[in-house]
Structure formats: C-alpha cells, structure tokens
mmCIF file of C-alpha atoms in Angstrom:
data_model
loop_
_atom_site.group_PDB
_atom_site.id
_atom_site.type_symbol
_atom_site.label_atom_id
_atom_site.label_comp_id
_atom_site.label_asym_id
_atom_site.label_seq_id
_atom_site.Cartn_x
_atom_site.Cartn_y
_atom_site.Cartn_z
ATOM 1 C CA MET A 223 -0.952 11.499 6.094
ATOM 2 C CA GLY A 224 1.958 11.100 9.152
ATOM 3 C CA ILE A 225 3.385 8.025 11.286
ATOM 4 C CA LYS A 226 2.177 8.559 14.538
ATOM 5 C CA THR A 227 3.165 5.785 16.121
ATOM 6 C CA ALA A 228 5.477 2.710 14.446
ATOM 7 C CA LYS A 229 2.417 0.460 14.955
ATOM 8 C CA CYS A 230 1.127 2.185 11.808
ATOM 9 C CA LEU A 231 4.016 0.624 9.795
ATOM 10 C CA ASP A 232 2.121 -2.215 9.042
ATOM 11 C CA CYS A 233 -0.752 -0.465 7.250
ATOM 12 C CA PHE A 234 0.644 1.185 4.664
ATOM 13 C CA SER A 235 0.358 -1.106 1.635
ATOM 14 C CA LEU A 236 -1.701 -0.567 -1.381
ATOM 15 C CA ILE A 237 -1.403 -2.767 -4.425
ATOM 16 C CA GLU A 238 -2.771 -1.675 -7.730
ATOM 17 C CA THR A 239 -3.016 -4.306 -10.326
ATOM 18 C CA PRO A 240 -2.619 -2.234 -13.880
ATOM 19 C CA HIS A 241 -2.135 -4.853 -17.086
ATOM 20 C CA THR A 242 1.009 -5.731 -17.611
ATOM 21 C CA ASN A 243 0.970 -6.791 -21.002
ATOM 22 C CA PRO A 244 3.133 -4.252 -23.411
ATOM 23 C CA ASP A 245 0.762 -4.551 -26.502
ATOM 24 C CA VAL A 246 -2.094 -3.303 -24.214
ATOM 25 C CA PRO A 247 -1.785 0.698 -25.868
ATOM 26 C CA GLU A 248 -3.533 2.307 -22.493
ATOM 27 C CA PRO A 249 -3.182 0.040 -19.573
ATOM 28 C CA LYS A 250 -5.716 0.814 -16.777
ATOM 29 C CA ILE A 251 -5.872 -0.316 -13.220
ATOM 30 C CA LEU A 252 -7.660 -3.695 -12.811
ATOM 31 C CA GLY A 253 -7.644 -4.142 -9.189
ATOM 32 C CA ILE A 254 -6.562 -2.732 -5.712
ATOM 33 C CA SER A 255 -6.253 -3.805 -2.336
ATOM 34 C CA ALA A 256 -5.767 -1.460 0.832
ATOM 35 C CA SER A 257 -4.763 -2.597 3.494
ATOM 36 C CA ALA A 258 -6.057 -2.402 7.548
ATOM 37 C CA HIS A 259 -5.049 -3.439 10.482
ATOM 38 C CA SER A 260 -8.049 -6.276 10.141
ATOM 39 C CA GLY A 261 -6.906 -7.358 6.583
ATOM 40 C CA TYR A 262 -7.276 -6.328 2.943
ATOM 41 C CA LYS A 263 -10.358 -4.196 1.364
ATOM 42 C CA LYS A 264 -9.945 -5.900 -1.866
ATOM 43 C CA TYR A 265 -11.315 -4.612 -5.130
ATOM 44 C CA SER A 266 -11.505 -6.715 -7.948
ATOM 45 C CA THR A 267 -13.307 -3.738 -10.360
ATOM 46 C CA PRO A 268 -11.699 -0.513 -9.661
ATOM 47 C CA PRO A 269 -14.026 2.122 -7.623
ATOM 48 C CA GLU A 270 -15.134 5.030 -9.113
ATOM 49 C CA ASN A 271 -12.854 7.173 -7.059
ATOM 50 C CA LEU A 272 -9.856 7.395 -9.421
ATOM 51 C CA ASP A 273 -7.872 10.364 -10.728
ATOM 52 C CA GLY A 274 -6.778 8.823 -14.040
ATOM 53 C CA ASN A 275 -4.535 6.423 -13.475
ATOM 54 C CA SER A 276 -3.847 7.378 -9.769
ATOM 55 C CA VAL A 277 -5.527 5.979 -6.913
ATOM 56 C CA LYS A 278 -7.083 8.006 -4.196
ATOM 57 C CA VAL A 279 -5.908 7.142 -0.940
ATOM 58 C CA ASN A 280 -6.962 7.822 2.344
ATOM 59 C CA TYR A 281 -5.484 7.174 5.715
ATOM 60 C CA GLU A 282 -7.906 6.299 8.787
ATOM 61 C CA ASP A 283 -6.885 6.188 12.325
ATOM 62 C CA GLY A 284 -9.476 4.831 14.552
ATOM 63 C CA TRP A 285 -6.933 5.084 17.479
ATOM 64 C CA PRO A 286 -6.459 2.955 19.715
ATOM 65 C CA ILE A 287 -7.928 -0.020 18.060
ATOM 66 C CA ASN A 288 -7.660 0.581 14.428
ATOM 67 C CA HIS A 289 -5.538 2.664 11.158
ATOM 68 C CA ALA A 290 -6.514 1.316 7.780
ATOM 69 C CA LEU A 291 -5.564 2.685 4.071
ATOM 70 C CA ASP A 292 -8.910 2.557 1.874
ATOM 71 C CA THR A 293 -9.891 4.556 -1.333
ATOM 72 C CA THR A 294 -11.565 7.978 -1.468
ATOM 73 C CA ASP A 295 -13.054 10.808 -3.322
ATOM 74 C CA LYS A 296 -11.650 13.601 -1.702
ATOM 75 C CA ALA A 297 -8.715 15.237 -3.410
ATOM 76 C CA GLY A 298 -5.324 15.134 -2.145
ATOM 77 C CA THR A 299 -1.523 15.075 -3.543
ATOM 78 C CA PHE A 300 0.180 12.767 -5.126
ATOM 79 C CA GLN A 301 3.225 10.964 -3.120
ATOM 80 C CA ASP A 302 6.171 9.923 -5.123
ATOM 81 C CA LEU A 303 7.032 5.969 -5.716
ATOM 82 C CA ILE A 304 10.176 4.746 -4.401
ATOM 83 C CA MET A 305 11.582 1.807 -5.115
ATOM 84 C CA TRP A 306 13.309 -0.979 -3.182
ATOM 85 C CA GLU A 307 16.368 -0.612 -5.482
ATOM 86 C CA GLN A 308 16.408 3.720 -5.257
ATOM 87 C CA MET A 309 16.508 3.219 -1.163
ATOM 88 C CA THR A 310 20.183 3.546 0.462
ATOM 89 C CA GLU A 311 21.535 0.349 1.759
ATOM 90 C CA ASP A 312 20.933 1.945 5.291
ATOM 91 C CA ALA A 313 17.210 2.206 4.701
ATOM 92 C CA ARG A 314 17.193 -0.554 3.461
ATOM 93 C CA ARG A 315 18.913 -2.684 6.180
ATOM 94 C CA ALA A 316 16.872 -0.680 8.417
ATOM 95 C CA LEU A 317 13.433 -2.257 7.260
ATOM 96 C CA ASN A 318 15.144 -5.707 7.578
ATOM 97 C CA SER A 319 16.476 -5.259 10.557
ATOM 98 C CA VAL A 320 14.817 -2.848 13.013
ATOM 99 C CA SER A 321 11.980 -4.359 15.360
ATOM 100 C CA PHE A 322 8.791 -2.052 15.003
ATOM 101 C CA GLY A 323 7.375 -4.296 18.343
ATOM 102 C CA LYS A 324 4.576 -5.708 17.186
ATOM 103 C CA ALA A 325 4.101 -4.009 13.783
ATOM 104 C CA ASN A 326 4.344 -6.362 10.643
ATOM 105 C CA THR A 327 6.054 -4.058 8.114
ATOM 106 C CA PRO A 328 5.437 -4.753 4.910
ATOM 107 C CA MET A 329 7.886 -3.543 3.092
ATOM 108 C CA ASN A 330 10.835 -5.311 3.760
ATOM 109 C CA ASP A 331 12.564 -8.645 2.581
ATOM 110 C CA GLY A 332 10.640 -11.113 4.969
ATOM 111 C CA ASN A 333 7.322 -9.741 4.240
ATOM 112 C CA PHE A 334 6.557 -8.462 1.237
ATOM 113 C CA ARG A 335 5.926 -11.718 -0.609
ATOM 114 C CA SER A 336 3.745 -12.888 1.446
ATOM 115 C CA LYS A 337 1.854 -9.211 1.982
ATOM 116 C CA LEU A 338 1.997 -9.452 -1.849
ATOM 117 C CA ASP A 339 0.369 -12.755 -2.065
ATOM 118 C CA LYS A 340 -2.735 -11.757 0.279
ATOM 119 C CA ALA A 341 -3.483 -8.593 -1.233
ATOM 120 C CA TRP A 342 -4.171 -10.420 -4.381
ATOM 121 C CA PRO A 343 -7.616 -8.799 -5.195
ATOM 122 C CA PHE A 344 -8.752 -11.513 -7.567
#
C-alpha cells in the first residue's frame, strides 16, 4: 500500500472497536469501520476475514474518482501501529499545519475527533 497522491491521505483511517473492559479475559473485535472517499463502511459484527485479533485491510484505488480502505480475505503483511504520542514533534506539527489541498487528513488534532465520531460502527 503506498500513497500515490496527497489526495489519498483522507482515506487512511480504520477503526477497530475491541472490548475495553479489563475484566474480559480474551478481548475480541466488536466492530470495524473502514473509510472511503464517500464515507465509511461500517461493520457492527466483524466480517469473517480476520486474522486472529487483526483485521485484514486492503487499499483500493479507483483512480481518478475514488480510493478506499476495506476488509479483505487476502493475505498480507502486518503494519506497525504508531501512536500519536510516538511521532516526533515535527511529524505532529506537519500533520497539524501542512495543507494537503482538498484532502482532509484524519490524523491531526483538528479532524481526529470528528472522524472518529463519524466512523463509530454502532
């Protein structure tokens, strides 16, 4: 998966909803939302194509009109989860201040909460 244009930055969000109760001995994914240029595909019951406790995700490029994330049954590689706090100050500043044109990047202070609310799968 690679970024071909800055326009793709607005679609890279995937929300997994695991149990957050520490008393649950084996937490599992309860819901998934994958973003697309036109909104979110929401799964309140996880699709069958999980790999243990990981979601298999595919980036689809319908150039020039659409690009999207969705679940897939295809094998792939694991991607590291990078937390906001793990990024350098320069990286966070860039995501918060650099203009990506019409792209509405979800991973910055100004957009994260509203994107998370829109993606809620329940």
